Short mmCIF file of C-alpha atoms in Angstrom, two decimals:
data_model
loop_
_atom_site.label_atom_id
_atom_site.label_comp_id
_atom_site.label_asym_id
_atom_site.label_seq_id
_atom_site.Cartn_x
_atom_site.Cartn_y
_atom_site.Cartn_z
CA MET A 150 28.77 26.59 2.02
CA LYS A 151 26.53 28.22 4.61
CA LEU A 152 23.45 26.30 5.60
CA THR A 153 20.39 26.80 7.79
CA LEU A 154 19.38 23.64 9.58
CA ARG A 155 16.27 22.81 11.31
CA VAL A 156 17.01 19.84 13.52
CA TRP A 157 14.67 17.82 15.67
CA ARG A 158 15.71 18.13 19.21
CA GLN A 159 14.26 15.80 21.90
CA GLN A 160 15.73 15.37 25.33
CA ASN A 161 14.49 11.84 25.79
CA ALA A 162 11.63 9.41 24.98
CA GLU A 163 9.28 11.04 27.39
CA ALA A 164 10.19 14.72 26.59
CA PRO A 165 8.34 16.52 24.11
CA GLY A 166 10.55 17.56 21.04
CA ALA A 167 10.66 20.43 18.71
CA MET A 168 12.45 21.57 15.50
CA VAL A 169 15.57 23.84 16.39
CA THR A 170 17.13 26.16 13.83
CA TYR A 171 21.01 26.24 13.50
CA GLU A 172 23.40 28.23 11.08
CA VAL A 173 26.48 26.25 10.02
CA ASP A 174 29.19 27.79 7.91
CA GLY A 175 32.32 26.59 6.20
CA ILE A 176 30.79 23.56 4.92
CA SER A 177 32.80 21.79 2.14
CA ARG A 178 30.97 20.24 -0.76
CA ASP A 179 33.03 17.18 -0.28
CA MET A 180 31.81 16.58 3.36
CA SER A 181 29.33 13.87 3.92
CA PHE A 182 26.20 14.71 5.63
CA LEU A 183 27.28 13.19 8.91
CA GLU A 184 30.39 15.10 8.78
CA MET A 185 28.48 18.26 8.26
CA LEU A 186 26.67 17.37 11.42
CA ASP A 187 29.95 16.69 13.20
CA THR A 188 30.93 20.36 12.39
CA LEU A 189 27.62 21.44 13.89
CA ASN A 190 28.16 19.49 17.06
CA GLU A 191 31.81 20.76 17.37
CA GLU A 192 30.38 24.43 17.46
CA LEU A 193 27.47 23.32 19.95
CA ILE A 194 30.06 21.65 22.22
CA LEU A 195 32.33 24.63 21.96
CA GLY A 196 29.34 26.96 22.77
CA GLY A 197 28.56 24.99 25.82
CA ASP A 198 25.41 23.43 24.12
CA GLU A 199 24.56 19.74 23.98
CA PRO A 200 25.55 18.02 20.49
CA VAL A 201 22.77 16.70 18.41
CA ALA A 202 22.60 12.95 18.91
CA PHE A 203 22.31 10.85 15.90
CA ASP A 204 23.18 7.27 14.82
CA HIS A 205 26.23 6.23 12.76
CA ASP A 206 28.87 3.50 12.71
CA CYS A 207 30.73 2.36 9.70
CA ARG A 208 30.12 5.55 7.53
CA GLU A 209 30.88 3.27 4.66
CA GLY A 210 27.09 2.66 3.73
CA ILE A 211 27.07 -0.89 4.82
CA CYS A 212 26.18 -0.98 8.43
CA GLY A 213 22.62 0.46 8.37
CA ALA A 214 23.24 2.58 11.39
CA CYS A 215 22.67 6.00 10.11
CA SER A 216 19.10 7.00 9.90
CA LEU A 217 17.95 10.62 9.21
CA VAL A 218 14.85 12.04 7.36
CA ILE A 219 16.32 14.90 5.30
CA ASN A 220 13.80 17.38 3.82
CA GLY A 221 11.19 14.56 4.06
CA ASP A 222 13.29 11.97 2.31
CA ALA A 223 14.79 8.95 4.27
CA HIS A 224 18.34 9.10 3.82
CA GLY A 225 18.13 12.52 1.85
CA PRO A 226 17.91 13.28 -1.95
CA GLU A 227 20.12 10.63 -3.14
CA ARG A 228 19.65 6.93 -3.18
CA THR A 229 22.18 6.06 -0.53
CA THR A 230 22.73 6.00 3.09
CA THR A 231 23.04 9.28 4.94
CA CYS A 232 26.68 8.76 5.50
CA GLN A 233 27.30 8.46 1.74
CA LEU A 234 25.12 11.43 1.11
CA HIS A 235 27.47 14.48 0.20
CA MET A 236 26.96 18.15 0.70
CA ARG A 237 27.48 18.60 -2.96
CA SER A 238 23.79 17.38 -3.29
CA PHE A 239 22.76 20.70 -1.67
CA GLN A 240 23.11 24.39 -2.58
CA ASP A 241 24.79 27.25 -0.76
CA GLY A 242 22.13 29.00 1.46
CA ASP A 243 19.76 26.03 1.54
CA THR A 244 17.44 25.26 4.61
CA ILE A 245 17.55 21.67 5.50
CA ASP A 246 15.22 19.86 7.77
CA VAL A 247 16.49 16.97 9.59
CA GLU A 248 14.21 14.65 11.53
CA PRO A 249 14.32 11.15 13.01
CA TRP A 250 12.56 8.13 11.46
CA ARG A 251 8.76 8.23 12.46
CA ALA A 252 7.10 5.27 13.56
CA SER A 253 5.32 4.04 16.53
CA ALA A 254 7.50 0.80 16.32
CA PHE A 255 10.75 3.21 16.19
CA PRO A 256 10.34 5.25 19.42
CA VAL A 257 12.63 8.25 19.52
CA VAL A 258 15.43 7.61 22.15
CA LYS A 259 17.06 11.17 21.84
CA ASP A 260 17.22 13.97 19.04
CA LEU A 261 17.57 11.89 16.08
CA VAL A 262 18.17 8.43 17.34
CA VAL A 263 15.15 6.02 17.40
CA ASP A 264 15.05 2.39 18.70
CA ARG A 265 15.04 -0.12 16.07
CA SER A 266 15.18 -3.11 18.19
CA ALA A 267 11.66 -4.06 16.66
CA PHE A 268 13.64 -5.25 13.68
CA ASP A 269 15.75 -7.44 15.77
CA ARG A 270 12.77 -8.99 17.19
CA ILE A 271 11.38 -9.71 13.65
CA ILE A 272 14.93 -11.33 12.78
CA GLN A 273 14.81 -13.33 16.07
CA SER A 274 11.31 -14.81 15.24
CA GLY A 275 12.61 -16.31 11.91
CA GLY A 276 15.60 -14.82 10.45
CA TYR A 277 17.69 -17.72 10.97
CA ILE A 278 18.45 -21.39 9.64
CA SER A 279 19.07 -24.87 11.21
CA ALA A 280 22.64 -25.59 10.29
CA PRO A 281 24.32 -28.75 11.44
CA THR A 282 27.52 -28.48 13.54
CA GLY A 283 30.56 -30.58 12.93
CA THR A 284 32.88 -30.76 10.16
CA ALA A 285 32.56 -28.32 7.32
CA PRO A 286 30.54 -29.84 4.40
CA ASP A 287 32.08 -30.39 1.09
CA ALA A 288 31.90 -27.40 -1.31
CA HIS A 289 29.04 -27.46 -3.65
CA ALA A 290 27.51 -30.31 -1.46
CA THR A 291 24.37 -28.18 -1.78
CA PRO A 292 23.72 -26.97 -5.37
CA VAL A 293 21.75 -23.44 -5.63
CA PRO A 294 20.45 -22.55 -8.99
CA LYS A 295 22.06 -19.46 -10.17
CA PRO A 296 18.54 -17.34 -10.43
CA ASP A 297 17.94 -18.50 -6.88
CA ALA A 298 21.42 -17.49 -5.77
CA ASP A 299 21.05 -14.02 -7.40
CA PHE A 300 17.47 -13.67 -5.88
CA ALA A 301 18.92 -14.52 -2.62
CA PHE A 302 21.79 -12.21 -2.94
CA GLU A 303 19.68 -9.32 -4.03
CA HIS A 304 17.49 -9.62 -0.74
CA ALA A 305 20.49 -10.24 1.39
CA GLU A 306 21.76 -6.66 0.55
CA CYS A 307 19.16 -5.35 3.08
CA ILE A 308 21.25 -3.53 5.82
CA GLY A 309 18.11 -3.01 8.02
CA CYS A 310 18.49 0.55 8.44
CA GLY A 311 14.62 1.11 8.48
CA ALA A 312 14.36 3.66 5.74
CA CYS A 313 11.40 1.55 4.22
CA VAL A 314 9.58 2.24 7.47
CA ALA A 315 10.41 5.87 7.65
CA ALA A 316 9.37 6.44 4.12
CA CYS A 317 6.27 4.47 4.15
CA PRO A 318 3.09 6.55 4.87
CA ASN A 319 1.71 3.70 6.94
CA GLY A 320 5.16 2.99 8.71
CA SER A 321 5.15 -0.43 7.36
CA ALA A 322 8.05 -2.88 7.61
CA MET A 323 6.99 -5.05 4.71
CA LEU A 324 9.95 -4.39 2.64
CA PHE A 325 12.44 -5.13 5.32
CA THR A 326 10.36 -8.39 6.28
CA SER A 327 10.07 -9.46 2.75
CA ALA A 328 13.92 -8.89 2.11
CA LYS A 329 14.78 -11.13 5.16
CA VAL A 330 12.05 -13.79 4.35
CA ASN A 331 12.93 -14.02 0.59
CA HIS A 332 16.72 -14.08 1.16
CA LEU A 333 16.43 -17.39 3.23
CA ASN A 334 13.21 -18.91 1.78
CA VAL A 335 14.47 -19.32 -1.59
CA LEU A 336 17.79 -21.30 -0.58
CA PRO A 337 17.83 -24.88 0.32
CA GLN A 338 19.56 -23.97 3.64
CA GLY A 339 16.37 -22.02 4.54
CA ALA A 340 13.86 -24.78 3.66
CA PRO A 341 13.43 -26.47 6.76
CA GLU A 342 11.82 -23.25 8.28
CA ARG A 343 10.29 -22.06 5.05
CA GLU A 344 6.95 -21.99 6.30
CA THR A 345 7.27 -21.07 10.01
CA ARG A 346 9.62 -18.19 9.04
CA VAL A 347 7.47 -16.27 6.90
CA LEU A 348 4.33 -16.91 9.29
CA ASP A 349 6.34 -15.82 12.31
CA MET A 350 8.12 -12.88 11.17
CA VAL A 351 4.96 -11.64 9.72
CA ALA A 352 3.18 -12.09 13.06
CA THR A 353 6.12 -10.47 14.87
CA MET A 354 6.09 -7.53 12.53
CA ASP A 355 2.25 -7.04 13.26
CA GLU A 356 2.75 -7.27 17.10
CA GLU A 357 5.53 -4.80 16.93
CA GLY A 358 3.00 -2.16 15.60
CA PHE A 359 4.06 -1.62 12.07
CA GLY A 360 1.50 -0.57 9.47
CA GLY A 361 0.16 -2.67 6.63
CA CYS A 362 1.22 -2.37 3.07
CA THR A 363 -0.65 -0.28 0.66
CA LEU A 364 1.70 -0.65 -2.39
CA THR A 365 2.53 3.08 -2.39
CA GLY A 366 6.19 2.03 -3.44
CA GLU A 367 7.72 4.82 -1.19
CA CYS A 368 9.84 1.98 0.55
CA ALA A 369 11.66 0.65 -2.48
CA THR A 370 12.37 4.24 -3.61
CA ALA A 371 13.83 5.17 -0.30
CA CYS A 372 15.98 1.78 0.07
CA PRO A 373 19.63 2.56 -0.14
CA LYS A 374 20.17 -0.85 -1.23
CA GLY A 375 17.49 -1.06 -3.91
CA ILE A 376 15.45 -3.80 -2.57
CA PRO A 377 12.72 -3.97 -5.23
CA LEU A 378 9.04 -3.43 -4.58
CA PRO A 379 8.09 -7.00 -6.06
CA SER A 380 9.81 -8.54 -3.08
CA ILE A 381 6.59 -7.93 -0.99
CA ALA A 382 4.68 -9.64 -3.61
CA ALA A 383 7.20 -12.65 -3.28
CA MET A 384 6.74 -12.60 0.41
CA ASN A 385 2.84 -12.59 0.19
CA LYS A 386 3.18 -15.61 -2.04
CA GLU A 387 5.22 -17.47 0.51
CA TRP A 388 2.94 -16.14 3.33
CA LEU A 389 -0.14 -17.53 1.42
CA ARG A 390 1.67 -20.97 0.59
CA ALA A 391 2.53 -21.25 4.30
CA THR A 392 -1.00 -20.69 5.47
CA ARG A 393 -2.04 -23.54 3.21
CA LYS A 394 0.69 -25.87 4.38
CA VAL A 395 0.97 -25.19 8.10
CA ARG A 396 -1.79 -26.20 10.55
CA ARG A 397 -1.52 -24.75 13.86
CA MET B 651 -6.33 -20.80 8.56
CA THR B 652 -9.37 -18.49 8.71
CA ARG B 653 -7.98 -17.10 12.06
CA THR B 654 -4.45 -16.55 10.64
CA LEU B 655 -6.06 -14.66 7.72
CA TRP B 656 -8.14 -12.43 9.70
CA ASP B 657 -5.51 -11.76 12.43
CA SER B 658 -2.65 -10.79 10.13
CA SER B 659 -2.24 -7.55 8.21
CA VAL B 660 -1.09 -9.67 5.19
CA GLY B 661 -4.10 -11.97 5.53
CA LYS B 662 -6.55 -9.09 5.68
CA LYS B 663 -5.17 -7.54 2.53
CA THR B 664 -5.69 -10.94 0.88
CA ILE B 665 -9.18 -10.66 2.02
CA MET B 666 -9.40 -7.11 0.50
CA ALA B 667 -7.93 -8.43 -2.76
CA VAL B 668 -10.13 -11.23 -3.29
CA SER B 669 -13.44 -9.34 -2.24
CA GLY B 670 -12.10 -6.54 -4.46
CA LEU B 671 -11.69 -8.76 -7.48
CA VAL B 672 -15.04 -10.35 -6.99
CA MET B 673 -16.56 -6.86 -7.13
CA LEU B 674 -14.46 -5.80 -10.03
CA GLY B 675 -15.61 -9.07 -11.99
CA TYR B 676 -19.12 -7.95 -11.09
CA LEU B 677 -18.54 -4.43 -12.39
CA VAL B 678 -17.23 -5.53 -15.85
CA VAL B 679 -20.38 -7.39 -16.45
CA HIS B 680 -22.63 -4.64 -14.91
CA MET B 681 -20.92 -2.17 -17.33
CA LEU B 682 -21.37 -4.27 -20.49
CA GLY B 683 -24.99 -4.95 -19.52
CA ASN B 684 -25.47 -1.13 -19.06
CA LEU B 685 -24.26 -0.64 -22.71
CA LYS B 686 -27.47 -2.51 -23.96
CA ILE B 687 -29.02 0.83 -23.42
CA PHE B 688 -27.69 2.00 -26.82
CA PHE B 689 -30.04 -0.58 -28.62
CA GLY B 690 -33.26 0.94 -27.28
CA SER B 691 -35.78 0.41 -24.65
CA ASP B 692 -37.26 -3.02 -25.53
CA GLU B 693 -33.58 -4.72 -25.57
CA PHE B 694 -32.51 -3.05 -22.33
CA ASN B 695 -35.75 -3.87 -20.47
CA HIS B 696 -35.68 -7.33 -21.92
CA TYR B 697 -32.06 -7.70 -20.61
CA ALA B 698 -33.15 -6.55 -17.05
CA HIS B 699 -35.90 -9.25 -17.08
CA TRP B 700 -33.70 -11.97 -18.32
CA LEU B 701 -31.36 -11.33 -15.33
CA ARG B 702 -34.46 -12.39 -13.13
CA THR B 703 -35.12 -15.50 -15.07
CA LEU B 704 -31.36 -16.44 -15.14
CA GLY B 705 -30.79 -19.98 -14.14
CA GLU B 706 -34.35 -21.02 -14.56
CA PRO B 707 -35.90 -23.77 -14.20
CA PHE B 708 -33.15 -24.87 -11.87
CA LEU B 709 -33.39 -21.64 -10.03
CA HIS B 710 -36.63 -20.06 -8.90
CA TYR B 711 -37.50 -16.60 -10.27
CA GLU B 712 -34.90 -13.88 -9.27
CA TRP B 713 -32.89 -16.36 -7.18
CA ALA B 714 -29.69 -15.93 -9.28
CA LEU B 715 -30.11 -12.47 -8.90
CA TRP B 716 -30.41 -12.74 -5.06
CA ILE B 717 -27.27 -15.04 -4.91
CA VAL B 718 -25.29 -12.36 -6.64
CA ARG B 719 -26.61 -9.74 -4.17
CA VAL B 720 -25.73 -11.85 -1.18
CA VAL B 721 -22.11 -12.62 -2.58
CA LEU B 722 -21.68 -8.76 -3.44
CA VAL B 723 -22.92 -7.60 -0.02
CA ALA B 724 -20.39 -10.36 1.61
CA ALA B 725 -17.62 -8.83 -0.74
CA VAL B 726 -18.52 -5.14 0.14
CA VAL B 727 -18.73 -5.83 3.86
CA LEU B 728 -15.35 -7.85 4.08
CA HIS B 729 -13.73 -5.23 1.89
CA ALA B 730 -14.91 -2.28 4.08
CA VAL B 731 -14.26 -3.91 7.52
CA SER B 732 -10.68 -4.99 6.39
CA ALA B 733 -9.93 -1.39 4.97
CA TYR B 734 -11.23 0.11 8.25
CA GLN B 735 -9.15 -2.20 10.38
CA LEU B 736 -6.10 -1.87 8.29
CA SER B 737 -6.47 1.90 8.09
CA ARG B 738 -6.56 2.23 11.68
CA ARG B 739 -3.41 0.12 11.96
CA ASP B 740 -1.66 2.27 9.48
CA LEU B 741 -2.53 5.54 11.20
CA ARG B 742 -1.49 4.21 14.55
CA ALA B 743 1.91 3.06 13.03
CA ARG B 744 2.70 6.73 12.19
CA PRO B 745 1.58 8.92 15.18
CA THR B 746 3.85 11.70 14.53
CA ALA B 747 3.95 13.26 11.19
CA TYR B 748 7.00 14.58 9.40
CA VAL B 749 7.40 18.42 9.86
CA HIS B 750 8.93 18.48 6.20
CA LYS B 751 5.79 17.53 4.11
CA ARG B 752 5.87 16.21 0.59
CA ALA B 753 3.51 14.36 -1.46
CA ARG B 754 3.94 10.69 -1.12
CA ALA B 755 2.82 7.94 -3.79
CA SER B 756 0.47 8.50 -6.94
CA TYR B 757 -2.81 10.35 -6.70
CA ALA B 758 -4.63 7.02 -7.23
CA THR B 759 -2.72 5.51 -4.25
CA ARG B 760 -3.26 8.46 -1.98
CA THR B 761 -6.97 8.62 -2.67
CA MET B 762 -7.84 4.95 -2.16
CA ARG B 763 -9.50 5.42 1.35
CA TYR B 764 -11.54 8.58 0.34
CA GLY B 765 -12.32 6.90 -3.00
CA GLY B 766 -13.69 3.85 -1.12
CA LEU B 767 -15.78 6.12 1.07
CA ILE B 768 -17.20 7.92 -1.85
CA LEU B 769 -17.92 4.51 -3.62
CA ALA B 770 -19.61 3.11 -0.58
CA LEU B 771 -21.83 6.19 -0.37
CA PHE B 772 -22.62 6.06 -4.01
CA ILE B 773 -23.64 2.17 -3.80
CA VAL B 774 -26.35 3.21 -1.18
CA TRP B 775 -27.65 6.00 -3.29
CA HIS B 776 -27.45 4.01 -6.64
CA ILE B 777 -29.59 1.25 -4.87
CA LEU B 778 -31.93 3.63 -3.38
CA ASP B 779 -32.52 5.24 -6.68
CA LEU B 780 -32.56 2.52 -9.35
CA THR B 781 -33.20 -0.71 -7.49
CA THR B 782 -35.82 0.35 -4.69
CA GLY B 783 -36.58 3.41 -6.25
CA THR B 784 -36.85 5.09 -2.86
CA VAL B 785 -35.01 8.33 -3.79
CA HIS B 786 -35.81 8.15 -7.52
CA PRO B 787 -36.62 11.37 -9.30
CA GLY B 788 -40.23 11.16 -10.95
CA GLY B 789 -42.26 7.96 -10.64
CA PHE B 790 -40.20 4.79 -10.31
CA GLN B 791 -41.50 1.99 -12.38
CA PRO B 792 -40.33 -1.42 -11.53
CA GLY B 793 -39.74 -3.54 -14.67
CA HIS B 794 -38.95 -0.49 -16.71
CA PRO B 795 -35.41 0.40 -16.15
CA TYR B 796 -34.98 2.22 -19.38
CA GLN B 797 -37.31 4.88 -18.16
CA ASN B 798 -35.88 4.86 -14.70
CA VAL B 799 -32.32 5.45 -16.05
CA LEU B 800 -33.54 8.47 -18.27
CA ASP B 801 -35.28 9.85 -15.30
CA THR B 802 -32.14 9.65 -12.98
CA PHE B 803 -29.94 11.20 -15.65
CA SER B 804 -32.44 14.05 -16.56
CA THR B 805 -31.56 15.54 -13.36
CA TRP B 806 -28.17 17.55 -12.72
CA TYR B 807 -27.42 15.92 -9.34
CA GLY B 808 -28.23 12.37 -10.84
CA ASN B 809 -25.36 13.11 -13.43
CA VAL B 810 -22.88 14.82 -11.05
CA VAL B 811 -23.20 12.26 -8.21
CA TYR B 812 -22.78 9.19 -10.93
CA ILE B 813 -19.96 10.66 -12.87
CA VAL B 814 -18.15 11.68 -9.71
CA ALA B 815 -18.56 8.05 -8.33
CA VAL B 816 -17.36 6.41 -11.70
CA LEU B 817 -14.29 8.69 -11.62
CA ALA B 818 -13.50 7.55 -8.17
CA LEU B 819 -13.86 4.10 -9.31
CA GLY B 820 -11.64 4.39 -12.11
CA LEU B 821 -8.73 5.59 -9.74
CA HIS B 822 -9.79 2.94 -7.20
CA VAL B 823 -9.46 0.13 -9.71
CA GLN B 824 -6.14 1.51 -11.23
CA HIS B 825 -4.30 1.07 -7.93
CA GLY B 826 -6.63 -1.59 -6.39
CA PHE B 827 -6.29 -4.13 -9.34
CA TRP B 828 -2.51 -3.83 -9.40
CA SER B 829 -2.43 -3.99 -5.62
CA ALA B 830 -4.40 -7.03 -5.35
CA ALA B 831 -2.16 -8.75 -7.69
CA GLN B 832 0.87 -7.87 -5.44
CA THR B 833 -1.06 -9.02 -2.29
CA LEU B 834 -2.00 -12.52 -4.00
CA GLY B 835 1.58 -12.81 -4.91
CA VAL B 836 1.08 -12.75 -8.67
CA GLY B 837 3.28 -9.76 -9.17
CA ASN B 838 7.01 -10.02 -10.04
CA ALA B 839 9.62 -7.85 -11.71
CA THR B 840 8.79 -9.32 -15.23
CA ARG B 841 4.97 -9.43 -14.99
CA ASP B 842 4.85 -5.75 -13.43
CA ARG B 843 4.36 -3.98 -16.69
CA VAL B 844 1.73 -6.39 -17.96
CA LEU B 845 -0.26 -6.00 -14.49
CA LYS B 846 0.15 -2.27 -14.57
CA ALA B 847 -1.13 -2.07 -18.14
CA LEU B 848 -4.19 -4.46 -17.39
CA ALA B 849 -4.96 -1.99 -14.44
CA ASN B 850 -4.87 0.94 -16.59
CA VAL B 851 -6.98 -0.63 -19.23
CA LEU B 852 -9.47 -2.04 -16.57
CA ALA B 853 -9.73 1.48 -15.22
CA VAL B 854 -10.26 3.31 -18.35
CA VAL B 855 -12.58 0.73 -19.88
CA LEU B 856 -14.76 0.78 -16.69
CA THR B 857 -14.88 4.57 -16.38
CA ALA B 858 -15.68 5.11 -20.02
CA GLY B 859 -18.25 2.33 -20.30
CA PHE B 860 -20.10 3.71 -17.15
CA VAL B 861 -19.88 7.30 -17.98
CA SER B 862 -21.10 6.82 -21.43
CA VAL B 863 -24.61 6.14 -20.31
CA PRO B 864 -25.29 9.60 -18.47
CA VAL B 865 -23.52 11.29 -21.26
CA ALA B 866 -25.77 9.70 -23.91
CA VAL B 867 -28.80 10.65 -22.17
CA MET B 868 -27.42 14.36 -21.58
CA THR B 869 -26.75 14.65 -25.22
CA GLY B 870 -29.97 13.05 -26.45
CA VAL B 871 -28.34 10.07 -27.85
CA VAL B 872 -30.39 7.93 -25.69
CA SER B 873 -33.97 9.18 -25.15
#
């Protein structure tokens, strides 16, 4: 396959960036999108140019490190992570636009790499439980109803890649935050911090400069792990419950 | 708790949802009342007069109407101020647009902000036209709403402004009602289809009900 790539190049956080056009040839349909970028980078290095910086780690679709907006879609045209996107999703001769996540809370570090530590700070403000130390408790000492366990697992699937923020026209982190809140709030292990968790995590989300939710549904469409849109309604319910229960 | 509501993006959405539902409830009653125009001038004018005597003798003349007006103004102001502040936050959160553009979300969802602005301007015109009579075409007669409605819908611009605003209302309600349900935490996977259907029904019924009046005047069904 021969492709024309238009890639966002930006030297550092302060420097202005621009789309730069590259031609790549000899791309196999079986390559992942990141392997295609590796091919481009090898050519750039051989030509004495600086390679395109992009985030990646496990390349198995489970770590949440990769983050590219491909032709306007977070993680590209398939519902998966960029590392699991294969070049067979494109046609020979295609022009492909590659951009970083765009959100004021995710400033560009270099080229396609953005700083997603705002997500870490949301987690720090409430994405934990108080677990007693000492001997391991007996198995099944804390019963969890099956529907609750399923609900928690569904939300625990979130890998924190930030595609929801990138896809949202408002740069909102509501789907991410709701996945994390719902995951712990439904379980007995998360019960002690049930109210403070949702209030603190939503407050941190606001402080970090993410936009609000207008229920466009773009986040749930882009999510590689299929966190559903009703998660947001479930978190809103938790938030309203917490405002009634907690006095501060 | 009031502070928490006003300071949080989720809280402000809650305020928008509740004020929106208050206005929506009013609109359903308003639309049904409008349909009285199909039963002739006596019944329509009598209905309008009854609205002023509502709640008597416990309430004084027109007090019920004023209570409704105060509640509605509060709802409009809270809804608009929250929308403005939330929109500012949303625009700040995405300072750099994507180079590769594509349409995001449904038409009703994308037009919520413009639709809201159209509706705000329409409400001002609508009150100046049929409540105070300031910009009413022809002689405005207080207490004779039937004739006043005929006057307004006998002008081309009266019809255009009204129908455009009502179509904007339909779109606004279609996304707004479902959205409010999500914000208030009523939505879940199993209820989603019911809520979406309810939003569509409300949007279509409100639009059809309101539009039927200018159409009836234009076609001579009401004269």
